[in-house]
């Protein structure tokens, strides 16, 4: 059901009802909603990197596998979305696909109006990095803020 939620085929409430039923849990849906939101955190140091890149000549796009309701919460709490030139969410009508598929990358490349070899995709999940490579993007796997800063400087001469 998580894939259905991320693709926008069911609502968050429907998702938690399915989870409750499968787990036979007798707790209100609001409990799950609150618990998941309490776990959204900003990784310290990433905002600085994003701000520095956004001030450069580079365009930035965000591709995210998420539930619509979770994005609404995160955008309100973290306000990170304003740092990007383009955003592609898995639940959007023109996407309805996860980063484990090529579609989100193709949509982003079209929005940014660039060829894949001119794009750099950064993600913490190896599977997502592998799909981005298949699309033709340059890639970095995020492990830490320090590692990302170093890789951007050494591999791409982006000084943060």
mmCIF file of C-alpha atoms in Angstrom:
data_model
loop_
_atom_site.group_PDB
_atom_site.id
_atom_site.type_symbol
_atom_site.label_atom_id
_atom_site.label_comp_id
_atom_site.label_asym_id
_atom_site.label_seq_id
_atom_site.Cartn_x
_atom_site.Cartn_y
_atom_site.Cartn_z
ATOM 1 C CA UNK A 1 0.000 0.000 0.000
ATOM 2 C CA UNK A 2 2.937 2.437 0.499
ATOM 3 C CA UNK A 3 3.599 2.485 -3.234
ATOM 4 C CA UNK A 4 -0.068 3.302 -3.852
ATOM 5 C CA UNK A 5 0.196 6.158 -1.349
ATOM 6 C CA UNK A 6 3.376 7.527 -2.917
ATOM 7 C CA UNK A 7 1.853 7.317 -6.407
ATOM 8 C CA UNK A 8 -1.206 9.226 -5.233
ATOM 9 C CA UNK A 9 -3.574 6.319 -5.798
ATOM 10 C CA UNK A 10 -4.801 6.298 -2.197
ATOM 11 C CA UNK A 11 -4.932 8.939 0.534
ATOM 12 C CA UNK A 12 -2.842 8.896 3.679
ATOM 13 C CA UNK A 13 -5.948 8.094 5.706
ATOM 14 C CA UNK A 14 -6.725 5.099 3.475
ATOM 15 C CA UNK A 15 -3.127 3.946 3.796
ATOM 16 C CA UNK A 16 -3.209 4.029 7.607
ATOM 17 C CA UNK A 17 -6.563 2.216 7.642
ATOM 18 C CA UNK A 18 -4.978 -0.598 5.621
ATOM 19 C CA UNK A 19 -1.958 -0.677 7.951
ATOM 20 C CA UNK A 20 -4.238 -0.778 11.013
ATOM 21 C CA UNK A 21 -6.319 -3.575 9.556
ATOM 22 C CA UNK A 22 -3.317 -5.691 8.553
ATOM 23 C CA UNK A 23 -1.650 -5.198 11.924
ATOM 24 C CA UNK A 24 -4.919 -5.525 13.829
ATOM 25 C CA UNK A 25 -4.037 -2.384 15.773
ATOM 26 C CA UNK A 26 -6.691 -0.615 17.760
ATOM 27 C CA UNK A 27 -5.294 2.901 17.628
ATOM 28 C CA UNK A 28 -6.681 5.958 15.878
ATOM 29 C CA UNK A 29 -5.365 6.859 12.413
ATOM 30 C CA UNK A 30 -4.227 10.168 13.907
ATOM 31 C CA UNK A 31 -1.689 8.252 16.016
ATOM 32 C CA UNK A 32 0.080 7.021 12.865
ATOM 33 C CA UNK A 33 -0.192 10.415 11.190
ATOM 34 C CA UNK A 34 1.407 12.158 14.153
ATOM 35 C CA UNK A 35 4.097 9.478 14.552
ATOM 36 C CA UNK A 36 5.253 9.707 10.931
ATOM 37 C CA UNK A 37 5.342 13.505 11.019
ATOM 38 C CA UNK A 38 7.386 13.447 14.237
ATOM 39 C CA UNK A 39 10.042 11.450 12.359
ATOM 40 C CA UNK A 40 10.580 13.998 9.582
ATOM 41 C CA UNK A 41 13.833 15.790 10.349
ATOM 42 C CA UNK A 42 16.192 18.010 8.432
ATOM 43 C CA UNK A 43 19.706 16.645 8.124
ATOM 44 C CA UNK A 44 21.948 19.302 9.648
ATOM 45 C CA UNK A 45 24.148 20.933 7.041
ATOM 46 C CA UNK A 46 22.086 20.058 3.976
ATOM 47 C CA UNK A 47 20.267 23.391 3.879
ATOM 48 C CA UNK A 48 23.606 25.227 3.678
ATOM 49 C CA UNK A 49 24.658 23.089 0.716
ATOM 50 C CA UNK A 50 21.332 23.695 -1.037
ATOM 51 C CA UNK A 51 21.487 27.448 -0.442
ATOM 52 C CA UNK A 52 25.024 27.650 -1.800
ATOM 53 C CA UNK A 53 24.156 25.671 -4.923
ATOM 54 C CA UNK A 54 20.994 27.726 -5.476
ATOM 55 C CA UNK A 55 23.168 30.877 -5.532
ATOM 56 C CA UNK A 56 25.359 29.362 -8.260
ATOM 57 C CA UNK A 57 24.770 29.081 -12.002
ATOM 58 C CA UNK A 58 23.340 25.591 -11.535
ATOM 59 C CA UNK A 59 19.645 24.760 -11.638
ATOM 60 C CA UNK A 60 18.357 22.512 -8.887
ATOM 61 C CA UNK A 61 15.526 20.039 -9.041
ATOM 62 C CA UNK A 62 13.973 17.946 -6.304
ATOM 63 C CA UNK A 63 12.625 14.475 -6.996
ATOM 64 C CA UNK A 64 10.837 12.942 -4.022
ATOM 65 C CA UNK A 65 8.908 9.738 -3.327
ATOM 66 C CA UNK A 66 6.348 10.894 -0.815
ATOM 67 C CA UNK A 67 2.688 11.094 0.124
ATOM 68 C CA UNK A 68 0.919 14.317 -0.811
ATOM 69 C CA UNK A 69 -0.120 14.898 2.805
ATOM 70 C CA UNK A 70 3.435 14.381 4.051
ATOM 71 C CA UNK A 71 4.797 16.857 1.519
ATOM 72 C CA UNK A 72 2.257 19.461 2.607
ATOM 73 C CA UNK A 73 3.467 19.009 6.185
ATOM 74 C CA UNK A 74 7.182 19.092 5.258
ATOM 75 C CA UNK A 75 6.818 22.150 3.042
ATOM 76 C CA UNK A 76 5.120 23.975 5.907
ATOM 77 C CA UNK A 77 7.656 22.893 8.515
ATOM 78 C CA UNK A 78 10.935 23.014 6.589
ATOM 79 C CA UNK A 79 10.233 25.382 3.686
ATOM 80 C CA UNK A 80 12.981 23.634 1.672
ATOM 81 C CA UNK A 81 10.996 23.498 -1.567
ATOM 82 C CA UNK A 82 11.669 27.190 -2.222
ATOM 83 C CA UNK A 83 15.348 26.401 -2.791
ATOM 84 C CA UNK A 84 14.633 24.388 -5.950
ATOM 85 C CA UNK A 85 13.962 25.516 -9.503
ATOM 86 C CA UNK A 86 11.732 22.515 -10.228
ATOM 87 C CA UNK A 87 10.068 19.833 -8.121
ATOM 88 C CA UNK A 88 8.821 16.386 -9.094
ATOM 89 C CA UNK A 89 6.794 14.451 -6.541
ATOM 90 C CA UNK A 90 5.896 10.808 -7.072
ATOM 91 C CA UNK A 91 2.183 11.499 -6.519
ATOM 92 C CA UNK A 92 1.850 14.229 -9.165
ATOM 93 C CA UNK A 93 -0.499 13.403 -12.027
ATOM 94 C CA UNK A 94 2.216 13.756 -14.680
ATOM 95 C CA UNK A 95 4.498 11.425 -12.700
ATOM 96 C CA UNK A 96 2.725 8.749 -10.622
ATOM 97 C CA UNK A 97 5.999 6.853 -10.375
ATOM 98 C CA UNK A 98 8.796 6.280 -7.879
ATOM 99 C CA UNK A 99 12.526 6.968 -8.194
ATOM 100 C CA UNK A 100 12.969 3.230 -8.699
ATOM 101 C CA UNK A 101 11.434 3.920 -12.141
ATOM 102 C CA UNK A 102 12.745 6.179 -14.929
ATOM 103 C CA UNK A 103 9.657 8.393 -15.236
ATOM 104 C CA UNK A 104 10.428 10.938 -12.437
ATOM 105 C CA UNK A 105 13.882 11.549 -13.912
ATOM 106 C CA UNK A 106 12.494 12.001 -17.412
ATOM 107 C CA UNK A 107 9.902 14.480 -16.111
ATOM 108 C CA UNK A 108 12.579 16.443 -14.236
ATOM 109 C CA UNK A 109 14.913 16.579 -17.226
ATOM 110 C CA UNK A 110 12.053 17.897 -19.328
ATOM 111 C CA UNK A 111 11.174 20.536 -16.717
ATOM 112 C CA UNK A 112 14.792 21.696 -16.423
ATOM 113 C CA UNK A 113 15.226 21.469 -20.199
ATOM 114 C CA UNK A 114 18.554 19.651 -19.968
ATOM 115 C CA UNK A 115 20.071 16.485 -21.406
ATOM 116 C CA UNK A 116 20.772 13.705 -18.868
ATOM 117 C CA UNK A 117 24.576 13.979 -19.131
ATOM 118 C CA UNK A 118 24.312 17.593 -17.914
ATOM 119 C CA UNK A 119 22.435 16.618 -14.756
ATOM 120 C CA UNK A 120 23.712 15.422 -11.407
ATOM 121 C CA UNK A 121 21.457 13.299 -9.196
ATOM 122 C CA UNK A 122 22.177 12.949 -5.470
ATOM 123 C CA UNK A 123 20.353 10.407 -3.302
ATOM 124 C CA UNK A 124 21.014 8.254 -0.281
ATOM 125 C CA UNK A 125 19.495 5.073 -1.751
ATOM 126 C CA UNK A 126 21.670 2.962 -4.036
ATOM 127 C CA UNK A 127 18.652 1.751 -6.060
ATOM 128 C CA UNK A 128 17.638 5.322 -6.911
ATOM 129 C CA UNK A 129 21.214 6.201 -7.880
ATOM 130 C CA UNK A 130 21.347 3.145 -10.135
ATOM 131 C CA UNK A 131 18.145 4.140 -11.982
ATOM 132 C CA UNK A 132 19.418 7.709 -12.420
ATOM 133 C CA UNK A 133 22.605 6.307 -13.961
ATOM 134 C CA UNK A 134 20.499 4.195 -16.337
ATOM 135 C CA UNK A 135 18.757 7.406 -17.444
ATOM 136 C CA UNK A 136 22.196 8.883 -18.199
ATOM 137 C CA UNK A 137 22.595 11.249 -15.253
ATOM 138 C CA UNK A 138 25.801 11.780 -13.342
ATOM 139 C CA UNK A 139 25.287 10.577 -9.762
ATOM 140 C CA UNK A 140 26.510 10.870 -6.200
ATOM 141 C CA UNK A 141 25.316 8.683 -3.370
ATOM 142 C CA UNK A 142 24.717 10.735 -0.233
ATOM 143 C CA UNK A 143 26.310 9.279 2.884
ATOM 144 C CA UNK A 144 26.963 12.383 4.966
ATOM 145 C CA UNK A 145 27.083 16.153 4.640
ATOM 146 C CA UNK A 146 30.881 16.051 4.836
ATOM 147 C CA UNK A 147 31.154 13.394 2.124
ATOM 148 C CA UNK A 148 28.732 15.259 -0.158
ATOM 149 C CA UNK A 149 30.577 18.566 0.260
ATOM 150 C CA UNK A 150 33.880 16.853 -0.492
ATOM 151 C CA UNK A 151 32.536 14.981 -3.545
ATOM 152 C CA UNK A 152 30.948 18.130 -4.980
ATOM 153 C CA UNK A 153 34.260 19.972 -4.640
ATOM 154 C CA UNK A 154 36.577 17.202 -5.830
ATOM 155 C CA UNK A 155 34.451 15.675 -8.602
ATOM 156 C CA UNK A 156 32.523 18.719 -9.821
ATOM 157 C CA UNK A 157 34.536 21.705 -8.554
ATOM 158 C CA UNK A 158 31.499 23.025 -6.735
ATOM 159 C CA UNK A 159 32.914 24.857 -3.715
ATOM 160 C CA UNK A 160 30.470 25.128 -0.845
#
